[in-house]
N, C-alpha and C. Protein backbone atom coordinates (compact mmCIF):
# COMPACT_ATOMS: atom_id res chain seq x y z
N UNK A 1 -91.05 123.90 -104.70
CA UNK A 1 -90.96 122.72 -103.95
C UNK A 1 -90.01 122.85 -102.81
N UNK A 2 -88.85 123.59 -103.12
CA UNK A 2 -87.91 123.82 -102.04
C UNK A 2 -88.44 124.58 -100.87
N UNK A 3 -89.27 125.52 -101.15
CA UNK A 3 -89.93 126.28 -100.11
C UNK A 3 -90.78 125.46 -99.18
N UNK A 4 -91.48 124.46 -99.70
CA UNK A 4 -92.34 123.60 -98.91
C UNK A 4 -91.51 122.62 -98.05
N UNK A 5 -90.45 122.19 -98.76
CA UNK A 5 -89.51 121.22 -97.95
C UNK A 5 -88.85 121.93 -96.73
N UNK A 6 -88.42 123.11 -97.00
CA UNK A 6 -87.85 123.97 -95.97
C UNK A 6 -88.79 124.25 -94.81
N UNK A 7 -90.00 124.62 -95.22
CA UNK A 7 -91.10 124.85 -94.24
C UNK A 7 -91.39 123.65 -93.56
N UNK A 8 -91.51 122.60 -94.13
CA UNK A 8 -91.80 121.26 -93.39
C UNK A 8 -90.73 120.95 -92.43
N UNK A 9 -89.45 121.11 -92.85
CA UNK A 9 -88.35 120.76 -91.94
C UNK A 9 -88.36 121.66 -90.67
N UNK A 10 -88.62 122.95 -90.94
CA UNK A 10 -88.59 123.85 -89.74
C UNK A 10 -89.76 123.61 -88.81
N UNK A 11 -90.85 123.30 -89.37
CA UNK A 11 -92.04 123.00 -88.60
C UNK A 11 -91.83 121.68 -87.77
N UNK A 12 -91.22 120.69 -88.40
CA UNK A 12 -90.93 119.43 -87.76
C UNK A 12 -89.95 119.59 -86.57
N UNK A 13 -88.95 120.42 -86.85
CA UNK A 13 -87.97 120.65 -85.72
C UNK A 13 -88.56 121.37 -84.54
N UNK A 14 -89.47 122.28 -84.82
CA UNK A 14 -90.07 123.06 -83.76
C UNK A 14 -90.99 122.10 -82.93
N UNK A 15 -91.77 121.27 -83.63
CA UNK A 15 -92.72 120.45 -82.96
C UNK A 15 -91.98 119.32 -82.10
N UNK A 16 -90.96 118.77 -82.66
CA UNK A 16 -90.20 117.72 -81.92
C UNK A 16 -89.46 118.31 -80.77
N UNK A 17 -88.86 119.50 -80.87
CA UNK A 17 -88.26 120.09 -79.75
C UNK A 17 -89.17 120.46 -78.64
N UNK A 18 -90.42 120.90 -79.02
CA UNK A 18 -91.38 121.23 -78.03
C UNK A 18 -91.79 119.97 -77.25
N UNK A 19 -91.98 118.88 -77.96
CA UNK A 19 -92.38 117.63 -77.31
C UNK A 19 -91.36 117.12 -76.34
N UNK A 20 -90.06 117.21 -76.78
CA UNK A 20 -89.02 116.81 -75.92
C UNK A 20 -88.92 117.63 -74.66
N UNK A 21 -89.17 119.00 -74.74
CA UNK A 21 -89.08 119.86 -73.65
C UNK A 21 -90.21 119.54 -72.60
N UNK A 22 -91.43 119.28 -73.14
CA UNK A 22 -92.51 119.08 -72.28
C UNK A 22 -92.36 117.62 -71.56
N UNK A 23 -91.79 116.64 -72.18
CA UNK A 23 -91.45 115.44 -71.62
C UNK A 23 -90.45 115.49 -70.50
N UNK A 24 -89.39 116.20 -70.68
CA UNK A 24 -88.36 116.39 -69.69
C UNK A 24 -88.71 117.25 -68.48
N UNK A 25 -89.66 118.16 -68.68
CA UNK A 25 -89.95 119.14 -67.68
C UNK A 25 -90.55 118.48 -66.44
N UNK A 26 -91.19 117.37 -66.57
CA UNK A 26 -91.88 116.71 -65.40
C UNK A 26 -90.93 116.34 -64.29
N UNK A 27 -89.64 116.10 -64.61
CA UNK A 27 -88.69 115.70 -63.70
C UNK A 27 -87.64 116.70 -63.39
N UNK A 28 -88.01 117.95 -63.63
CA UNK A 28 -87.04 119.08 -63.34
C UNK A 28 -87.63 120.00 -62.27
N UNK A 29 -86.73 120.48 -61.45
CA UNK A 29 -87.15 121.43 -60.39
C UNK A 29 -86.48 122.73 -60.66
N UNK A 30 -87.22 123.86 -60.61
CA UNK A 30 -86.72 125.18 -60.80
C UNK A 30 -87.01 125.97 -59.49
N UNK A 31 -85.98 126.14 -58.63
CA UNK A 31 -86.13 126.82 -57.33
C UNK A 31 -85.46 128.22 -57.28
N UNK A 32 -85.99 129.00 -56.35
CA UNK A 32 -85.48 130.34 -56.17
C UNK A 32 -85.53 130.74 -54.68
N UNK A 33 -84.50 131.42 -54.31
CA UNK A 33 -84.40 132.02 -52.96
C UNK A 33 -84.31 133.48 -53.19
N UNK A 34 -85.39 134.23 -52.73
CA UNK A 34 -85.45 135.62 -53.04
C UNK A 34 -84.50 136.46 -52.21
N UNK A 35 -84.29 136.00 -50.90
CA UNK A 35 -83.37 136.79 -50.07
C UNK A 35 -81.88 136.93 -50.55
N UNK A 36 -81.41 135.94 -51.13
CA UNK A 36 -80.04 135.92 -51.61
C UNK A 36 -79.98 135.99 -53.18
N UNK A 37 -81.18 136.01 -53.80
CA UNK A 37 -81.13 136.10 -55.30
C UNK A 37 -80.46 134.90 -55.85
N UNK A 38 -80.78 133.73 -55.45
CA UNK A 38 -80.08 132.44 -55.78
C UNK A 38 -81.16 131.53 -56.48
N UNK A 39 -80.73 130.93 -57.60
CA UNK A 39 -81.56 129.88 -58.28
C UNK A 39 -80.93 128.52 -58.16
N UNK A 40 -81.77 127.48 -58.19
CA UNK A 40 -81.24 126.11 -58.14
C UNK A 40 -82.13 125.39 -59.27
N UNK A 41 -81.52 124.84 -60.25
CA UNK A 41 -82.16 124.12 -61.27
C UNK A 41 -81.59 122.66 -61.16
N UNK A 42 -82.51 121.69 -61.22
CA UNK A 42 -82.18 120.35 -60.95
C UNK A 42 -82.99 119.38 -61.82
N UNK A 43 -82.39 118.40 -62.34
CA UNK A 43 -83.10 117.36 -63.11
C UNK A 43 -82.99 116.12 -62.38
N UNK A 44 -84.09 115.46 -61.96
CA UNK A 44 -84.14 114.24 -61.17
C UNK A 44 -83.97 113.00 -62.01
N UNK A 45 -84.16 113.02 -63.28
CA UNK A 45 -84.22 111.86 -64.05
C UNK A 45 -82.92 111.55 -64.96
N UNK A 46 -82.33 112.70 -65.33
CA UNK A 46 -81.18 112.56 -66.29
C UNK A 46 -80.30 113.69 -66.09
N UNK A 47 -79.26 113.76 -66.89
CA UNK A 47 -78.33 114.88 -66.98
C UNK A 47 -78.72 115.74 -68.17
N UNK A 48 -79.80 116.38 -68.02
CA UNK A 48 -80.44 117.18 -69.20
C UNK A 48 -80.35 118.68 -69.06
N UNK A 49 -79.58 119.22 -68.21
CA UNK A 49 -79.56 120.68 -68.01
C UNK A 49 -78.21 121.25 -68.47
N UNK A 50 -78.27 122.17 -69.37
CA UNK A 50 -77.07 122.86 -69.79
C UNK A 50 -76.92 124.05 -68.91
N UNK A 51 -75.74 124.27 -68.40
CA UNK A 51 -75.37 125.44 -67.51
C UNK A 51 -75.19 126.54 -68.43
N UNK A 52 -75.86 127.64 -68.29
CA UNK A 52 -75.66 128.86 -69.08
C UNK A 52 -74.23 129.35 -69.08
N UNK A 53 -73.66 129.54 -70.30
CA UNK A 53 -72.27 130.03 -70.40
C UNK A 53 -71.20 128.91 -70.22
N UNK A 54 -71.57 127.71 -69.92
CA UNK A 54 -70.75 126.62 -69.70
C UNK A 54 -71.17 125.43 -70.55
N UNK A 55 -71.53 125.71 -71.75
CA UNK A 55 -71.96 124.65 -72.71
C UNK A 55 -70.93 123.54 -72.98
N UNK A 56 -69.66 123.83 -72.91
CA UNK A 56 -68.65 122.80 -73.24
C UNK A 56 -68.74 121.61 -72.21
N UNK A 57 -69.35 121.86 -71.02
CA UNK A 57 -69.49 120.77 -70.00
C UNK A 57 -70.50 119.79 -70.43
N UNK A 58 -71.39 120.19 -71.30
CA UNK A 58 -72.41 119.28 -71.75
C UNK A 58 -73.53 119.27 -70.78
N UNK A 59 -74.53 118.33 -70.97
CA UNK A 59 -75.70 118.24 -70.03
C UNK A 59 -75.31 117.69 -68.65
N UNK A 60 -75.83 118.35 -67.61
CA UNK A 60 -75.53 117.95 -66.30
C UNK A 60 -76.82 117.83 -65.45
N UNK A 61 -76.75 117.35 -64.21
CA UNK A 61 -77.91 117.17 -63.41
C UNK A 61 -78.57 118.49 -62.95
N UNK A 62 -77.69 119.57 -62.90
CA UNK A 62 -78.22 120.84 -62.45
C UNK A 62 -77.06 121.82 -62.04
N UNK A 63 -77.56 123.03 -61.56
CA UNK A 63 -76.64 124.01 -61.02
C UNK A 63 -77.31 124.92 -60.02
N UNK A 64 -76.43 125.69 -59.31
CA UNK A 64 -76.87 126.62 -58.33
C UNK A 64 -76.08 127.94 -58.59
N UNK A 65 -76.80 129.09 -58.58
CA UNK A 65 -76.04 130.33 -58.89
C UNK A 65 -76.98 131.54 -58.72
N UNK A 66 -76.35 132.67 -58.92
CA UNK A 66 -77.02 133.90 -58.90
C UNK A 66 -77.88 134.00 -60.23
N UNK A 67 -78.92 134.82 -60.21
CA UNK A 67 -79.75 134.93 -61.41
C UNK A 67 -79.05 135.84 -62.38
N UNK A 68 -78.29 136.78 -61.97
CA UNK A 68 -77.68 137.80 -62.86
C UNK A 68 -76.11 137.65 -62.91
N UNK A 69 -75.68 136.56 -62.83
CA UNK A 69 -74.21 136.31 -62.92
C UNK A 69 -73.98 134.94 -63.50
N UNK A 70 -72.75 134.72 -64.00
CA UNK A 70 -72.45 133.46 -64.73
C UNK A 70 -71.48 132.63 -63.97
N UNK A 71 -71.33 132.80 -62.67
CA UNK A 71 -70.49 131.92 -61.80
C UNK A 71 -71.46 130.90 -61.19
N UNK A 72 -71.26 129.58 -61.36
CA UNK A 72 -72.20 128.60 -60.93
C UNK A 72 -71.49 127.51 -60.03
N UNK A 73 -72.28 126.99 -59.16
CA UNK A 73 -71.97 125.71 -58.50
C UNK A 73 -72.63 124.66 -59.31
N UNK A 74 -71.81 123.66 -59.80
CA UNK A 74 -72.48 122.70 -60.78
C UNK A 74 -72.76 121.36 -59.92
N UNK A 75 -73.99 120.90 -60.13
CA UNK A 75 -74.34 119.62 -59.49
C UNK A 75 -73.89 118.49 -60.33
N UNK A 76 -73.05 117.63 -59.75
CA UNK A 76 -72.44 116.52 -60.53
C UNK A 76 -73.35 115.27 -60.48
N UNK A 77 -73.96 115.03 -59.28
CA UNK A 77 -74.84 113.77 -59.19
C UNK A 77 -75.97 114.04 -58.16
N UNK A 78 -77.05 113.35 -58.40
CA UNK A 78 -78.21 113.45 -57.53
C UNK A 78 -78.57 112.06 -57.22
N UNK A 79 -78.74 111.71 -55.92
CA UNK A 79 -79.29 110.51 -55.47
C UNK A 79 -80.51 110.74 -54.60
N UNK A 80 -81.67 110.12 -55.08
CA UNK A 80 -82.96 110.45 -54.33
C UNK A 80 -83.20 109.28 -53.31
N UNK A 81 -83.62 109.77 -52.17
CA UNK A 81 -84.01 108.85 -51.03
C UNK A 81 -85.32 109.35 -50.56
N UNK A 82 -86.45 109.05 -51.24
CA UNK A 82 -87.78 109.61 -50.95
C UNK A 82 -87.77 111.03 -51.10
N UNK A 83 -88.08 111.83 -50.06
CA UNK A 83 -88.21 113.21 -50.11
C UNK A 83 -86.86 113.97 -50.14
N UNK A 84 -85.83 113.12 -49.85
CA UNK A 84 -84.45 113.80 -49.69
C UNK A 84 -83.64 113.53 -50.95
N UNK A 85 -82.95 114.48 -51.41
CA UNK A 85 -82.09 114.32 -52.63
C UNK A 85 -80.62 114.64 -52.11
N UNK A 86 -79.76 113.76 -52.27
CA UNK A 86 -78.33 113.96 -51.96
C UNK A 86 -77.51 114.47 -53.14
N UNK A 87 -76.91 115.62 -53.04
CA UNK A 87 -76.28 116.26 -54.12
C UNK A 87 -74.78 116.33 -53.95
N UNK A 88 -74.03 116.02 -55.02
CA UNK A 88 -72.58 116.30 -55.06
C UNK A 88 -72.34 117.57 -55.90
N UNK A 89 -71.71 118.65 -55.43
CA UNK A 89 -71.66 119.89 -56.00
C UNK A 89 -70.17 120.37 -56.09
N UNK A 90 -69.80 120.95 -57.17
CA UNK A 90 -68.50 121.54 -57.39
C UNK A 90 -68.54 122.92 -58.01
N UNK A 91 -67.66 123.88 -57.69
CA UNK A 91 -67.75 125.13 -58.35
C UNK A 91 -67.29 125.06 -59.82
N UNK A 92 -67.59 126.04 -60.60
CA UNK A 92 -67.30 125.87 -61.97
C UNK A 92 -65.76 125.85 -62.36
N UNK A 93 -64.94 126.22 -61.48
CA UNK A 93 -63.50 126.15 -61.58
C UNK A 93 -62.91 124.75 -61.21
N UNK A 94 -63.79 124.00 -60.50
CA UNK A 94 -63.37 122.65 -59.95
C UNK A 94 -62.44 122.70 -58.76
N UNK A 95 -62.33 123.86 -58.13
CA UNK A 95 -61.35 124.02 -57.03
C UNK A 95 -62.04 123.83 -55.73
N UNK A 96 -63.31 123.85 -55.56
CA UNK A 96 -64.04 123.61 -54.27
C UNK A 96 -65.15 122.66 -54.53
N UNK A 97 -65.48 121.84 -53.57
CA UNK A 97 -66.64 120.92 -53.64
C UNK A 97 -67.36 120.73 -52.36
N UNK A 98 -68.50 120.15 -52.40
CA UNK A 98 -69.28 119.91 -51.18
C UNK A 98 -70.34 118.90 -51.48
N UNK A 99 -70.98 118.35 -50.41
CA UNK A 99 -72.16 117.57 -50.49
C UNK A 99 -73.32 118.32 -49.80
N UNK A 100 -74.53 118.09 -50.33
CA UNK A 100 -75.63 118.78 -49.73
C UNK A 100 -76.83 117.90 -49.82
N UNK A 101 -77.90 118.32 -49.14
CA UNK A 101 -79.16 117.62 -49.19
C UNK A 101 -80.19 118.58 -49.64
N UNK A 102 -81.25 118.15 -50.24
CA UNK A 102 -82.38 118.99 -50.68
C UNK A 102 -83.66 118.19 -50.16
N UNK A 103 -84.39 118.79 -49.18
CA UNK A 103 -85.56 118.18 -48.61
C UNK A 103 -86.73 118.93 -49.11
N UNK A 104 -87.76 118.23 -49.64
CA UNK A 104 -88.99 118.78 -50.07
C UNK A 104 -90.00 118.82 -48.94
N UNK A 105 -90.27 119.90 -48.30
CA UNK A 105 -91.16 119.98 -47.14
C UNK A 105 -92.62 120.06 -47.59
N UNK A 106 -92.95 120.64 -48.71
CA UNK A 106 -94.28 120.61 -49.23
C UNK A 106 -94.20 120.86 -50.79
N UNK A 107 -95.32 121.11 -51.41
CA UNK A 107 -95.34 121.15 -52.88
C UNK A 107 -94.42 122.27 -53.45
N UNK A 108 -94.27 123.32 -52.67
CA UNK A 108 -93.49 124.50 -53.23
C UNK A 108 -92.30 125.03 -52.48
N UNK A 109 -91.96 124.21 -51.39
CA UNK A 109 -90.91 124.68 -50.54
C UNK A 109 -89.87 123.56 -50.32
N UNK A 110 -88.57 123.88 -50.54
CA UNK A 110 -87.48 123.00 -50.38
C UNK A 110 -86.41 123.49 -49.39
N UNK A 111 -85.80 122.66 -48.64
CA UNK A 111 -84.75 123.06 -47.75
C UNK A 111 -83.42 122.49 -48.23
N UNK A 112 -82.58 123.37 -48.54
CA UNK A 112 -81.24 123.02 -49.05
C UNK A 112 -80.24 123.18 -47.87
N UNK A 113 -79.50 122.08 -47.59
CA UNK A 113 -78.54 122.16 -46.51
C UNK A 113 -77.16 121.61 -46.92
N UNK A 114 -76.18 122.38 -46.64
CA UNK A 114 -74.82 122.04 -46.97
C UNK A 114 -74.33 121.08 -45.86
N UNK A 115 -73.76 119.92 -46.22
CA UNK A 115 -73.37 118.93 -45.21
C UNK A 115 -71.85 118.93 -45.06
N UNK A 116 -71.05 118.61 -46.07
CA UNK A 116 -69.56 118.47 -45.90
C UNK A 116 -68.94 119.23 -47.00
N UNK A 117 -67.73 119.73 -46.78
CA UNK A 117 -66.93 120.45 -47.84
C UNK A 117 -66.95 121.89 -47.73
N UNK A 118 -66.71 122.49 -48.83
CA UNK A 118 -66.54 123.97 -48.86
C UNK A 118 -67.89 124.75 -48.63
N UNK A 119 -67.75 125.93 -48.28
CA UNK A 119 -68.86 126.92 -48.11
C UNK A 119 -69.21 127.44 -49.44
N UNK A 120 -70.49 127.51 -49.77
CA UNK A 120 -70.85 128.15 -51.10
C UNK A 120 -70.64 129.64 -50.93
N UNK A 121 -69.82 130.17 -51.96
CA UNK A 121 -69.60 131.66 -52.04
C UNK A 121 -70.04 132.01 -53.51
N UNK A 122 -70.76 133.01 -53.58
CA UNK A 122 -71.14 133.59 -54.85
C UNK A 122 -70.88 135.11 -55.00
N UNK A 123 -70.55 135.59 -56.24
CA UNK A 123 -70.34 137.03 -56.38
C UNK A 123 -71.55 137.82 -56.03
N UNK A 124 -71.34 138.90 -55.28
CA UNK A 124 -72.35 139.82 -54.95
C UNK A 124 -71.86 141.22 -54.77
N UNK A 125 -72.18 142.17 -55.68
CA UNK A 125 -71.70 143.56 -55.67
C UNK A 125 -70.20 143.60 -55.52
N UNK A 126 -69.46 142.88 -56.32
CA UNK A 126 -67.98 142.92 -56.44
C UNK A 126 -67.25 142.27 -55.31
N UNK A 127 -68.01 141.51 -54.46
CA UNK A 127 -67.38 140.82 -53.35
C UNK A 127 -67.93 139.29 -53.33
N UNK A 128 -67.28 138.51 -52.62
CA UNK A 128 -67.81 137.13 -52.39
C UNK A 128 -68.81 137.07 -51.27
N UNK A 129 -69.94 136.55 -51.51
CA UNK A 129 -70.90 136.43 -50.45
C UNK A 129 -71.06 134.93 -50.06
N UNK A 130 -70.87 134.70 -48.75
CA UNK A 130 -71.05 133.35 -48.26
C UNK A 130 -72.52 133.09 -48.03
N UNK A 131 -72.98 131.92 -48.53
CA UNK A 131 -74.40 131.54 -48.26
C UNK A 131 -74.50 130.82 -46.98
N UNK A 132 -75.57 130.93 -46.18
CA UNK A 132 -75.75 130.14 -44.99
C UNK A 132 -75.80 128.68 -45.32
N UNK A 133 -75.52 127.86 -44.28
CA UNK A 133 -75.53 126.45 -44.47
C UNK A 133 -76.93 125.80 -44.87
N UNK A 134 -78.00 126.51 -44.45
CA UNK A 134 -79.32 126.05 -44.84
C UNK A 134 -80.05 127.21 -45.56
N UNK A 135 -80.63 126.93 -46.64
CA UNK A 135 -81.40 127.93 -47.42
C UNK A 135 -82.73 127.37 -47.73
N UNK A 136 -83.76 128.17 -47.69
CA UNK A 136 -85.09 127.85 -47.99
C UNK A 136 -85.37 128.24 -49.51
N UNK A 137 -85.71 127.35 -50.36
CA UNK A 137 -86.07 127.71 -51.72
C UNK A 137 -87.53 127.44 -51.94
N UNK A 138 -88.06 128.22 -52.91
CA UNK A 138 -89.47 127.93 -53.29
C UNK A 138 -89.49 127.78 -54.81
N UNK A 139 -90.49 126.98 -55.28
CA UNK A 139 -90.59 126.74 -56.73
C UNK A 139 -90.94 128.07 -57.44
N UNK A 140 -90.46 128.21 -58.62
CA UNK A 140 -90.73 129.45 -59.42
C UNK A 140 -92.12 129.20 -60.11
N UNK A 141 -92.78 130.34 -60.18
CA UNK A 141 -94.07 130.33 -60.96
C UNK A 141 -93.77 130.36 -62.39
N UNK A 142 -94.46 129.42 -63.12
CA UNK A 142 -94.29 129.32 -64.50
C UNK A 142 -95.03 130.58 -65.11
N UNK A 143 -94.25 131.21 -66.06
CA UNK A 143 -94.76 132.39 -66.81
C UNK A 143 -95.62 131.84 -68.05
N UNK A 144 -96.86 132.38 -68.11
CA UNK A 144 -97.79 131.94 -69.16
C UNK A 144 -97.62 132.73 -70.33
């Protein structure tokens, strides 16, 4: 009987977590800039994204960072105005902050523009790489 109870609980956990993931994914954006190897993950409906390696911060609206590094710029808030999203962003040390906009130009292309505050710098080959004020992001293809 113990075996069946354990099996049922495991199956129930898997199915409920899968359903929650499917429900939340409709309001999430997963973007990538190939030239600078930068990713941007954003949740439009809630603070449901956990920043990798920064779990103590809890769920947040999103983050921006390199794909192979654990230094991130954390998105603190998102305000949507039609096709434009206004973002408040801070680095993971909390020492620098900025405001930016994210404009969706078509189904798969977004323009990220830094407005006020610090310049985004990310680690690249042992040095700090400054990102340009405007970056073109594309949606990532889902792996099947």
